[in-house]
Amino acid sequence: MAAGVRSNLGNLPLELTSFVGRRHEVAEARRLLSSSRLLTLTGVGGVGKTRLALRVAAEVKRAFRDGVWLVGLGDLRDPVLVPDTIASGLGLREQSIRPTLTMLAEYLRDRQLLLVLDNCEHLVGEVAKSVETLLTSCSDLHILATSREPLVIGGESAMRVPPLAVPDPCRSVSLRGLPRYESVTLFAERAAAALPGFELTEDNQLAVAQICSRLEGLPLPIELAAARLRAMSVTQILQRLTDRFTLLTGGSRVAPGRQQTLRLSMDWSFELCTTHERQLWARLSVFAGGFELDAAEEICADELTSEQLLDHVVSLVDKSILIREEPGKVVRYRLLETLREYGREKLQEAGEDSQLRRRHRDWYEKMALRAEVEWISPSQVELITRLQREQTNLREALEFSMTDPTESESGVEMAAALYPFWRFRSPLGEGRHWLDLALTSQGGQPSTGRVKALCADSMLAGVQGDLRAAAARIEEARVVATKIGDDEMGALVTSDEGRLSLYDGNLTHAVACFESAINFFRKSDNIHKVIGDLLGLGLACGLNGDIERAVACHEEVLSLAEPRGESVYRSYALWILGMLVAQQGDPVRATALLEQGLQLTRVVDDPLTSAWCLEALAWIAAGDQRAQRAAILLGSAESLGKKVGGRTAIVPNLRRYHEECERRTRRVLGDRAFQSAYAQGEAFGYEEALAYALDEQSPTASPTSTSDSTTLTKRELEVATLVAQGLTNRAVATKLVISQRTAQGHVEHVLAKLGFTSRAQIAAWMVEQTHDEQNS
């Protein structure tokens, strides 16, 4: 799911366990965020920076009209991909050659949004650069970061996250007084989860207090210790910890530093695991961003049966080593970053690191190759969704393939196989990044994999409008295909040359290339390529004025794709076919085709094609004299396109239809009414826009159906007027000589009273109020 498109509220995860204490820290972080646009929570590993950041973000989210967005960086290794990872976290899918950071700045410039960047320490330089650029460009953007060290850029407020309060081991504390210590409360809550019925008593209070003191109030070690109550008593846990700490500190009276305490607690937890559990903990550290059981069975099981591996996984969950998550209909497991780092050390000590990383790469390479082979099938949506869930593991596998020349051919094969995923779901720049690295690493050895990767790189460059780079890659691919004498690779190059000619406006050459490629791929029964080239041929014919042949091409795409359960290419075909049929003078059938296309874009979660379908429906509505509907659809199409990183037209000659539609609609409605309807469409979220276009429900919060201005106080009307002029909360506060918090409160009251969800709706409503007053 592209969270940035699907939801207007953000993507904060639900808390899986209770949040304990931290009242002062939460209040202080909120205070700092209100006065500084960058707050970095710092502290040692295991101190609870992430949990605190998520709690603070949840409490302040009402202050950010465009939501609160979490981007985890813990599993990212390549600093070059920091901007792309942030873009993905926001649900953006850039389609142009512009640097991703530039696109991000443009997208965030007019948004009031809180961005949470988690686990920045290993990428602090690139994160600092990206954060500084975004904050400089986007006046209403706030960033909350977690890192073991500050980002050290201008305007940063750094807040060190302390451990939880612990009892003084030298002073006795009553049972009634213990709960005021947050560390004790955390232990008790996690202990009750591990051992139902557990509670603090006169008998165990001293041992619990000493455990929390021994672990220096660090939440992660405390949770690891509490989880042991399934097998040990509180007294046994304390004794084991004491023995362990005494052994490893040589009996010194000096307490270890907190980083040492964390290390000692993980050593202790590791030693209390069974041999198989220790081995599995180490082996599971090979995964980035979590894993599913089928991957663990293939990569980590060795002599373990599936049932035994599952038992050990469940045991590690019980011991709080693994976290169980359920995104959608699947179950995934992950190691906290600190525990993953520890497991990776143990894997290296065992001499299994290279072997496990190779197995990991082989598994994800097979996944990529399977997705390529089964793309035209009922499994398509499931494959896309799985690849998206596994994006961090795919990066890890690709990175491994770049580390050794003997692995480079696998890297090229894998990168090329991922082309459909990168083309239709992931940021295009990231796809080009990995393809370029793979091709460089492979060293130019002629192979089918190299031809495929060169063609894939060319196509992504072409979609971004980087036609010079695209042409260079195609030329190199042609040379390699000729050198290895592979006819299929030659046809692949011809196919992609046709697509590049289409992007470049050379329609005659595009038609010739597509015809040649289709003839070859029909004979080899490569349905994937036949469908792709029919789409290209149909579009080239349509733009060249051969509407009948264009319609025939797209109808054949539907006849090939529908029985095979394919969805992505069908949605494209329905969009283009809808436009072509409209040109033939059949708006009723055209509308039906476009609505089918919209339904499919919802299934495959493709907001960009959704935007194109909405745009085409607007053109039809304008032709049918439904100007109000046309303006609303234009607004929703434009807004939705921007939310996925800009609506770059990769095919020439379509912009004129938009301009004609807007001219006609403005002429009918007048500028003010057009702008009001357009703003109404802009205010729709993804689902709202599709529901409106498909007539599934009346548009949410329609400005024309809202109660009149007498529902607002005089001050609220003043605020609404300034919001309609585009002023931020800070600017409203300055204008009315009130605090920013008071201005924010007034805006929230206006939204609540009028039943709106965005400032754009307030602006549209104010235009309507002014228009009505002038006509009354």
Short mmCIF file of C-alpha atoms in Angstrom, two decimals, residues 54-501:
data_model
loop_
_atom_site.label_atom_id
_atom_site.label_comp_id
_atom_site.label_asym_id
_atom_site.label_seq_id
_atom_site.Cartn_x
_atom_site.Cartn_y
_atom_site.Cartn_z
CA LEU A 54 6.39 6.89 18.18
CA ARG A 55 4.51 7.93 21.31
CA VAL A 56 5.40 11.61 20.83
CA ALA A 57 4.41 11.40 17.15
CA ALA A 58 1.06 9.84 18.02
CA GLU A 59 0.32 12.56 20.56
CA VAL A 60 1.11 15.48 18.24
CA LYS A 61 -0.37 14.13 15.00
CA ARG A 62 -3.48 16.33 15.24
CA ALA A 63 -1.20 19.35 14.85
CA PHE A 64 -0.12 18.22 11.38
CA ARG A 65 -2.88 18.40 8.81
CA ASP A 66 -0.92 16.24 6.32
CA GLY A 67 -0.11 13.52 8.79
CA VAL A 68 2.76 11.89 10.60
CA TRP A 69 4.98 9.55 8.57
CA LEU A 70 7.47 7.00 9.87
CA VAL A 71 10.51 6.04 7.80
CA GLY A 72 12.75 3.34 9.25
CA LEU A 73 16.40 3.53 8.20
CA GLY A 74 17.82 0.77 10.41
CA ASP A 75 17.97 -1.83 7.64
CA LEU A 76 19.33 0.54 4.98
CA ARG A 77 23.04 0.19 4.23
CA ASP A 78 23.58 2.32 1.12
CA PRO A 79 23.57 6.04 2.03
CA VAL A 80 22.76 6.96 -1.58
CA LEU A 81 19.28 5.51 -1.07
CA VAL A 82 18.30 7.67 1.91
CA PRO A 83 16.15 10.08 -0.19
CA ASP A 84 14.55 7.17 -2.08
CA THR A 85 13.72 5.42 1.18
CA ILE A 86 12.10 8.57 2.55
CA ALA A 87 10.12 8.92 -0.68
CA SER A 88 8.95 5.30 -0.44
CA GLY A 89 7.92 5.85 3.18
CA LEU A 90 5.74 8.76 2.07
CA GLY A 91 4.17 6.66 -0.70
CA LEU A 92 5.85 8.62 -3.51
CA ARG A 93 6.83 6.99 -6.79
CA GLU A 94 8.94 9.44 -8.72
CA GLN A 95 8.69 9.26 -12.49
CA SER A 96 11.23 11.85 -13.58
CA ILE A 97 15.00 12.26 -13.85
CA ARG A 98 14.99 14.94 -11.17
CA PRO A 99 16.99 14.02 -8.05
CA THR A 100 14.72 12.33 -5.53
CA LEU A 101 15.63 14.91 -2.90
CA THR A 102 14.44 17.69 -5.23
CA MET A 103 11.17 15.88 -5.82
CA LEU A 104 10.75 15.35 -2.06
CA ALA A 105 11.33 19.04 -1.36
CA GLU A 106 8.74 19.98 -3.99
CA TYR A 107 6.20 17.51 -2.61
CA LEU A 108 6.67 18.63 1.02
CA ARG A 109 6.93 22.37 0.30
CA ASP A 110 3.25 23.14 0.90
CA ARG A 111 2.55 20.39 3.42
CA GLN A 112 2.28 20.58 7.19
CA LEU A 113 3.76 17.25 8.09
CA LEU A 114 5.83 15.45 10.72
CA LEU A 115 8.46 13.07 9.38
CA VAL A 116 9.85 10.50 11.83
CA LEU A 117 13.27 9.17 10.77
CA ASP A 118 14.18 6.16 12.90
CA ASN A 119 17.69 4.70 13.41
CA CYS A 120 19.84 7.30 11.65
CA GLU A 121 23.20 6.70 13.35
CA HIS A 122 24.86 4.55 10.68
CA LEU A 123 23.85 6.98 7.91
CA VAL A 124 24.16 10.21 9.85
CA GLY A 125 26.02 12.15 7.15
CA GLU A 126 23.54 11.49 4.32
CA VAL A 127 20.55 11.84 6.66
CA ALA A 128 21.86 15.21 7.86
CA LYS A 129 22.29 16.39 4.26
CA SER A 130 18.76 15.31 3.29
CA VAL A 131 17.17 16.74 6.43
CA GLU A 132 18.90 20.10 6.00
CA THR A 133 17.74 20.34 2.38
CA LEU A 134 14.15 19.48 3.23
CA LEU A 135 13.89 21.80 6.23
CA THR A 136 15.39 24.67 4.25
CA SER A 137 12.87 24.19 1.44
CA CYS A 138 9.74 23.29 3.42
CA SER A 139 8.63 25.80 6.04
CA ASP A 140 5.88 23.66 7.60
CA LEU A 141 7.87 20.42 7.74
CA HIS A 142 8.93 19.08 11.13
CA ILE A 143 11.31 16.15 11.58
CA LEU A 144 11.68 13.88 14.60
CA ALA A 145 14.78 11.69 14.33
CA THR A 146 16.23 8.92 16.48
CA SER A 147 19.97 8.34 16.48
CA ARG A 148 22.76 7.35 18.83
CA GLU A 149 24.32 10.73 18.01
CA PRO A 150 22.89 14.10 16.89
CA LEU A 151 22.72 15.04 13.20
CA VAL A 152 24.66 18.25 13.96
CA ILE A 153 22.93 20.67 11.61
CA GLY A 154 21.62 24.18 12.18
CA GLY A 155 18.36 24.49 14.08
CA GLU A 156 18.57 21.00 15.58
CA SER A 157 17.35 20.37 19.11
CA ALA A 158 18.90 17.23 20.56
CA MET A 159 17.31 15.48 23.52
CA ARG A 160 19.12 12.63 25.22
CA VAL A 161 16.72 9.84 26.17
CA PRO A 162 17.57 8.69 29.71
CA PRO A 163 17.03 5.19 31.04
CA LEU A 164 13.89 4.57 33.07
CA ALA A 165 13.95 5.54 36.74
CA VAL A 166 15.25 2.76 39.00
CA PRO A 167 15.13 2.23 42.79
CA ASP A 168 18.30 2.99 44.73
CA PRO A 169 19.77 -0.43 45.56
CA CYS A 170 21.17 1.00 48.79
CA ARG A 171 17.77 2.11 50.10
CA SER A 172 14.73 0.05 50.91
CA VAL A 173 11.52 0.94 49.08
CA SER A 174 8.03 -0.08 50.18
CA LEU A 175 5.86 -2.23 47.95
CA ARG A 176 3.48 0.71 47.61
CA GLY A 177 6.32 2.98 46.50
CA LEU A 178 7.80 0.70 43.84
CA PRO A 179 5.36 1.51 40.99
CA ARG A 180 6.60 5.10 40.89
CA TYR A 181 9.78 3.73 39.33
CA GLU A 182 9.11 3.33 35.62
CA SER A 183 11.60 0.49 35.22
CA VAL A 184 9.76 -1.55 37.85
CA THR A 185 6.41 -0.86 36.19
CA LEU A 186 7.82 -1.95 32.83
CA PHE A 187 9.21 -5.17 34.31
CA ALA A 188 5.93 -5.93 36.06
CA GLU A 189 3.83 -5.34 32.92
CA ARG A 190 6.08 -7.44 30.69
CA ALA A 191 6.33 -10.11 33.37
CA ALA A 192 2.53 -10.34 33.57
CA ALA A 193 2.44 -10.75 29.78
CA ALA A 194 5.01 -13.55 29.97
CA LEU A 195 3.52 -15.18 33.07
CA PRO A 196 -0.20 -14.36 33.47
CA GLY A 197 -1.00 -13.61 37.08
CA PHE A 198 2.40 -12.19 37.94
CA GLU A 199 2.31 -9.22 40.30
CA LEU A 200 4.63 -7.41 42.66
CA THR A 201 4.57 -8.83 46.16
CA GLU A 202 6.43 -8.47 49.44
CA ASP A 203 8.32 -11.62 48.50
CA ASN A 204 9.59 -10.55 45.06
CA GLN A 205 9.78 -6.75 45.32
CA LEU A 206 13.42 -6.63 46.38
CA ALA A 207 14.55 -8.96 43.59
CA VAL A 208 12.58 -6.98 40.97
CA ALA A 209 14.05 -3.70 42.22
CA GLN A 210 17.57 -5.13 42.07
CA ILE A 211 17.04 -6.52 38.55
CA CYS A 212 15.94 -3.09 37.30
CA SER A 213 18.84 -1.43 39.09
CA ARG A 214 21.33 -3.99 37.76
CA LEU A 215 20.04 -3.34 34.21
CA GLU A 216 20.29 0.43 34.80
CA GLY A 217 16.73 1.12 33.69
CA LEU A 218 17.39 0.15 30.05
CA PRO A 219 14.04 -0.96 28.59
CA LEU A 220 15.37 -3.60 26.17
CA PRO A 221 17.38 -5.57 28.77
CA ILE A 222 14.49 -5.27 31.23
CA GLU A 223 12.07 -6.72 28.67
CA LEU A 224 14.52 -9.53 27.86
CA ALA A 225 14.78 -10.35 31.56
CA ALA A 226 11.02 -10.24 32.18
CA ALA A 227 10.41 -12.62 29.30
CA ARG A 228 12.51 -15.23 31.17
CA LEU A 229 9.80 -15.63 33.81
CA ARG A 230 8.27 -18.34 31.67
CA ALA A 231 11.15 -20.58 32.74
CA MET A 232 12.72 -18.95 35.81
CA SER A 233 11.72 -17.25 39.03
CA VAL A 234 12.52 -13.61 39.76
CA THR A 235 15.16 -14.71 42.23
CA GLN A 236 16.79 -17.01 39.66
CA ILE A 237 16.86 -14.21 37.08
CA LEU A 238 18.55 -11.88 39.57
CA GLN A 239 21.09 -14.53 40.55
CA ARG A 240 21.97 -15.32 36.92
CA LEU A 241 22.35 -11.62 36.12
CA THR A 242 24.51 -11.02 39.18
CA ASP A 243 26.76 -13.97 38.39
CA ARG A 244 27.07 -12.89 34.77
CA PHE A 245 27.93 -9.28 35.61
CA THR A 246 30.38 -10.28 38.31
CA LEU A 247 32.14 -12.69 35.96
CA LEU A 248 32.45 -10.24 33.09
CA THR A 249 33.48 -7.24 35.21
CA GLY A 250 36.04 -9.20 37.16
CA GLY A 251 34.21 -8.58 40.42
CA SER A 252 34.88 -4.85 40.19
CA ARG A 253 32.78 -2.62 42.38
CA VAL A 254 32.52 -0.16 39.51
CA ALA A 255 29.29 -0.63 37.57
CA PRO A 256 29.70 -1.07 33.82
CA GLY A 257 28.66 1.71 31.46
CA ARG A 258 25.18 1.48 29.97
CA GLN A 259 26.48 0.27 26.62
CA GLN A 260 28.30 -2.51 28.51
CA THR A 261 25.14 -3.26 30.48
CA LEU A 262 23.23 -3.71 27.25
CA ARG A 263 25.96 -5.97 25.91
CA LEU A 264 26.09 -8.04 29.09
CA SER A 265 22.32 -8.48 29.11
CA MET A 266 22.34 -9.68 25.49
CA ASP A 267 25.21 -12.08 26.27
CA TRP A 268 23.18 -13.41 29.18
CA SER A 269 20.04 -13.79 27.05
CA PHE A 270 22.05 -15.52 24.33
CA GLU A 271 23.60 -18.01 26.77
CA LEU A 272 20.20 -18.87 28.24
CA CYS A 273 18.96 -19.90 24.78
CA THR A 274 19.25 -23.50 23.66
CA THR A 275 21.94 -24.39 21.14
CA HIS A 276 19.44 -24.39 18.27
CA GLU A 277 17.91 -21.10 19.45
CA ARG A 278 21.34 -19.43 19.56
CA GLN A 279 22.16 -20.70 16.09
CA LEU A 280 18.81 -19.54 14.75
CA TRP A 281 19.14 -16.09 16.38
CA ALA A 282 22.50 -15.66 14.63
CA ARG A 283 21.25 -16.96 11.31
CA LEU A 284 18.08 -14.87 11.33
CA SER A 285 20.27 -11.76 11.56
CA VAL A 286 20.94 -12.23 7.84
CA PHE A 287 17.45 -10.85 7.13
CA ALA A 288 16.90 -7.10 6.75
CA GLY A 289 13.48 -5.68 7.62
CA GLY A 290 12.06 -8.98 8.82
CA PHE A 291 11.21 -12.32 7.28
CA GLU A 292 8.46 -14.84 6.67
CA LEU A 293 8.63 -18.49 7.65
CA ASP A 294 9.16 -19.88 4.14
CA ALA A 295 12.34 -17.79 3.78
CA ALA A 296 13.61 -18.83 7.23
CA GLU A 297 13.01 -22.51 6.39
CA GLU A 298 14.97 -22.25 3.15
CA ILE A 299 17.87 -20.16 4.44
CA CYS A 300 18.30 -20.97 8.14
CA ALA A 301 16.82 -24.40 8.92
CA ASP A 302 19.58 -26.84 7.84
CA GLU A 303 18.84 -30.03 9.78
CA LEU A 304 15.71 -28.62 11.45
CA THR A 305 12.29 -29.70 10.18
CA SER A 306 9.67 -27.03 9.43
CA GLU A 307 7.91 -27.87 12.69
CA GLN A 308 11.12 -27.62 14.71
CA LEU A 309 12.07 -24.31 13.13
CA LEU A 310 8.62 -22.90 13.90
CA ASP A 311 8.93 -24.08 17.52
CA HIS A 312 12.27 -22.28 17.86
CA VAL A 313 10.90 -19.13 16.23
CA VAL A 314 7.96 -19.14 18.67
CA SER A 315 10.38 -19.66 21.56
CA LEU A 316 12.45 -16.66 20.46
CA VAL A 317 9.25 -14.61 20.29
CA ASP A 318 8.42 -15.74 23.84
CA LYS A 319 11.89 -14.61 24.95
CA SER A 320 11.37 -11.17 23.32
CA ILE A 321 14.25 -11.83 20.92
CA LEU A 322 11.94 -11.82 17.89
CA ILE A 323 8.95 -9.55 17.32
CA ARG A 324 5.88 -11.01 15.61
CA GLU A 325 4.04 -8.67 13.24
CA GLU A 326 1.02 -9.11 11.05
CA PRO A 327 0.97 -6.62 8.14
CA GLY A 328 -2.21 -7.55 6.31
CA LYS A 329 -2.84 -11.26 5.93
CA VAL A 330 0.73 -12.48 6.51
CA VAL A 331 2.82 -13.03 9.61
CA ARG A 332 6.34 -11.63 9.67
CA TYR A 333 9.06 -11.72 12.29
CA ARG A 334 11.91 -9.33 12.90
CA LEU A 335 14.83 -8.73 15.21
CA LEU A 336 15.18 -5.33 16.83
CA GLU A 337 18.16 -3.61 15.23
CA THR A 338 20.29 -3.92 18.38
CA LEU A 339 19.59 -7.65 18.61
CA ARG A 340 20.19 -8.07 14.88
CA GLU A 341 23.62 -6.46 15.19
CA TYR A 342 24.41 -8.83 18.03
CA GLY A 343 23.22 -11.84 16.03
CA ARG A 344 25.33 -10.78 13.03
CA GLU A 345 28.42 -10.73 15.28
CA LYS A 346 27.66 -14.27 16.41
CA LEU A 347 27.15 -15.36 12.81
CA GLN A 348 30.55 -13.97 11.88
CA GLU A 349 32.17 -15.64 14.90
CA ALA A 350 30.69 -18.96 13.75
CA GLY A 351 32.19 -18.44 10.28
CA GLU A 352 28.75 -18.71 8.64
CA ASP A 353 28.28 -15.14 7.51
CA SER A 354 29.26 -15.53 3.83
CA GLN A 355 27.43 -18.84 3.48
CA LEU A 356 24.20 -17.47 4.97
CA ARG A 357 24.38 -14.25 2.96
CA ARG A 358 24.79 -16.32 -0.22
CA ARG A 359 21.79 -18.47 0.70
CA HIS A 360 19.86 -15.30 1.46
CA ARG A 361 20.81 -13.86 -1.94
CA ASP A 362 19.88 -17.09 -3.73
CA TRP A 363 16.44 -17.15 -2.10
CA TYR A 364 15.63 -13.56 -3.06
CA GLU A 365 17.07 -14.01 -6.53
CA LYS A 366 14.67 -16.93 -7.00
CA MET A 367 11.84 -14.73 -5.75
CA ALA A 368 12.71 -12.03 -8.30
CA LEU A 369 13.01 -14.53 -11.16
CA ARG A 370 9.71 -16.15 -10.20
CA ALA A 371 8.00 -12.76 -10.19
CA GLU A 372 9.34 -12.07 -13.68
CA VAL A 373 8.14 -15.44 -15.02
CA GLU A 374 4.73 -15.30 -13.31
CA TRP A 375 4.02 -11.61 -13.92
CA ILE A 376 1.23 -12.43 -16.37
CA SER A 377 -0.80 -14.60 -14.01
CA PRO A 378 -3.38 -14.52 -11.21
CA SER A 379 -0.41 -14.33 -8.81
CA GLN A 380 0.64 -10.89 -10.08
CA VAL A 381 -0.85 -8.79 -7.28
CA GLU A 382 0.39 -11.20 -4.62
CA LEU A 383 3.90 -11.15 -6.12
CA ILE A 384 3.99 -7.34 -6.24
CA THR A 385 2.85 -7.15 -2.63
CA ARG A 386 5.46 -9.68 -1.50
CA LEU A 387 8.26 -7.89 -3.36
CA GLN A 388 7.24 -4.65 -1.70
CA ARG A 389 7.29 -6.27 1.74
CA GLU A 390 10.73 -7.70 0.98
CA GLN A 391 12.31 -4.57 -0.45
CA THR A 392 14.96 -4.30 2.28
CA ASN A 393 15.89 -7.96 1.85
CA LEU A 394 16.10 -7.48 -1.92
CA ARG A 395 18.51 -4.57 -1.37
CA GLU A 396 20.60 -6.72 0.98
CA ALA A 397 20.74 -9.52 -1.60
CA LEU A 398 21.73 -7.16 -4.41
CA GLU A 399 24.41 -5.59 -2.25
CA PHE A 400 25.91 -9.02 -1.55
CA SER A 401 26.11 -9.68 -5.29
CA MET A 402 28.23 -6.55 -5.73
CA THR A 403 30.84 -7.60 -3.16
CA ASP A 404 32.51 -10.40 -5.13
CA PRO A 405 33.17 -10.65 -8.90
CA THR A 406 32.13 -14.31 -8.78
CA GLU A 407 28.65 -13.25 -7.61
CA SER A 408 28.17 -10.42 -10.13
CA GLU A 409 26.28 -12.38 -12.79
CA SER A 410 23.62 -13.30 -10.21
CA GLY A 411 23.36 -9.61 -9.36
CA VAL A 412 22.79 -8.70 -13.00
CA GLU A 413 20.17 -11.44 -13.43
CA MET A 414 18.36 -10.40 -10.27
CA ALA A 415 18.42 -6.69 -11.04
CA ALA A 416 17.06 -7.33 -14.54
CA ALA A 417 14.33 -9.64 -13.23
CA LEU A 418 13.14 -6.90 -10.85
CA TYR A 419 12.49 -4.48 -13.73
CA PRO A 420 8.67 -4.96 -13.77
CA PHE A 421 8.53 -4.29 -10.03
CA TRP A 422 10.69 -1.18 -10.27
CA ARG A 423 8.73 0.05 -13.27
CA PHE A 424 5.30 -0.31 -11.71
CA ARG A 425 5.80 0.02 -7.98
CA SER A 426 9.20 1.21 -6.69
CA PRO A 427 10.97 4.56 -7.20
CA LEU A 428 12.50 4.43 -10.69
CA GLY A 429 15.71 6.05 -9.47
CA GLU A 430 16.37 3.18 -7.09
CA GLY A 431 15.91 0.68 -9.90
CA ARG A 432 18.44 2.54 -12.05
CA HIS A 433 20.82 2.74 -9.09
CA TRP A 434 20.91 -1.04 -8.64
CA LEU A 435 21.02 -1.77 -12.36
CA ASP A 436 23.96 0.60 -12.82
CA LEU A 437 25.80 -0.98 -9.89
CA ALA A 438 25.10 -4.50 -11.16
CA LEU A 439 26.29 -3.69 -14.69
CA THR A 440 29.46 -2.06 -13.36
CA SER A 441 30.14 -4.94 -11.00
CA GLN A 442 29.64 -7.52 -13.76
CA GLY A 443 32.47 -5.93 -15.72
CA GLY A 444 31.05 -6.06 -19.24
CA GLN A 445 31.10 -9.81 -19.81
CA PRO A 446 28.67 -10.57 -22.71
CA SER A 447 25.63 -12.53 -21.45
CA THR A 448 21.86 -12.62 -21.76
CA GLY A 449 21.68 -11.23 -18.23
CA ARG A 450 23.70 -8.20 -19.28
CA VAL A 451 21.44 -7.56 -22.28
CA LYS A 452 18.33 -7.77 -20.07
CA ALA A 453 19.85 -5.44 -17.48
CA LEU A 454 20.94 -2.90 -20.12
CA CYS A 455 17.44 -2.91 -21.62
CA ALA A 456 15.81 -2.56 -18.20
CA ASP A 457 18.12 0.34 -17.33
CA SER A 458 17.31 1.96 -20.66
CA MET A 459 13.57 1.68 -20.14
CA LEU A 460 13.67 3.20 -16.65
CA ALA A 461 15.80 6.05 -18.00
CA GLY A 462 13.33 6.56 -20.84
CA VAL A 463 10.33 6.72 -18.50
CA GLN A 464 12.21 9.37 -16.49
CA GLY A 465 12.82 11.37 -19.66
CA ASP A 466 16.59 10.74 -19.66
CA LEU A 467 16.57 9.85 -23.36
CA ARG A 468 20.30 10.28 -23.95
CA ALA A 469 21.20 7.72 -21.24
CA ALA A 470 18.42 5.44 -22.47
CA ALA A 471 19.73 5.51 -26.04
CA ALA A 472 23.28 4.76 -24.88
CA ARG A 473 22.14 1.71 -22.93
CA ILE A 474 20.09 0.41 -25.87
CA GLU A 475 23.05 0.78 -28.21
CA GLU A 476 25.28 -1.17 -25.82
CA ALA A 477 22.60 -3.85 -25.46
CA ARG A 478 22.43 -4.19 -29.25
CA VAL A 479 26.20 -4.73 -29.42
CA VAL A 480 26.15 -7.40 -26.69
CA ALA A 481 23.13 -9.20 -28.21
CA THR A 482 24.90 -9.34 -31.57
CA LYS A 483 28.11 -10.58 -29.96
CA ILE A 484 26.41 -13.51 -28.20
CA GLY A 485 24.23 -14.26 -31.26
CA ASP A 486 20.99 -14.59 -29.29
CA ASP A 487 17.90 -13.88 -31.43
CA GLU A 488 15.62 -13.47 -28.42
CA MET A 489 17.91 -10.83 -26.94
CA GLY A 490 17.98 -9.10 -30.33
CA ALA A 491 14.17 -9.00 -30.32
CA LEU A 492 14.23 -7.63 -26.77
CA VAL A 493 16.52 -4.80 -27.85
CA THR A 494 14.27 -4.05 -30.86
CA SER A 495 11.23 -3.95 -28.56
CA ASP A 496 12.85 -1.49 -26.19
CA GLU A 497 14.17 0.57 -29.10
CA GLY A 498 10.54 0.95 -30.17
CA ARG A 499 9.54 2.14 -26.71
CA LEU A 500 12.37 4.65 -26.68
CA SER A 501 11.27 5.92 -30.12
#
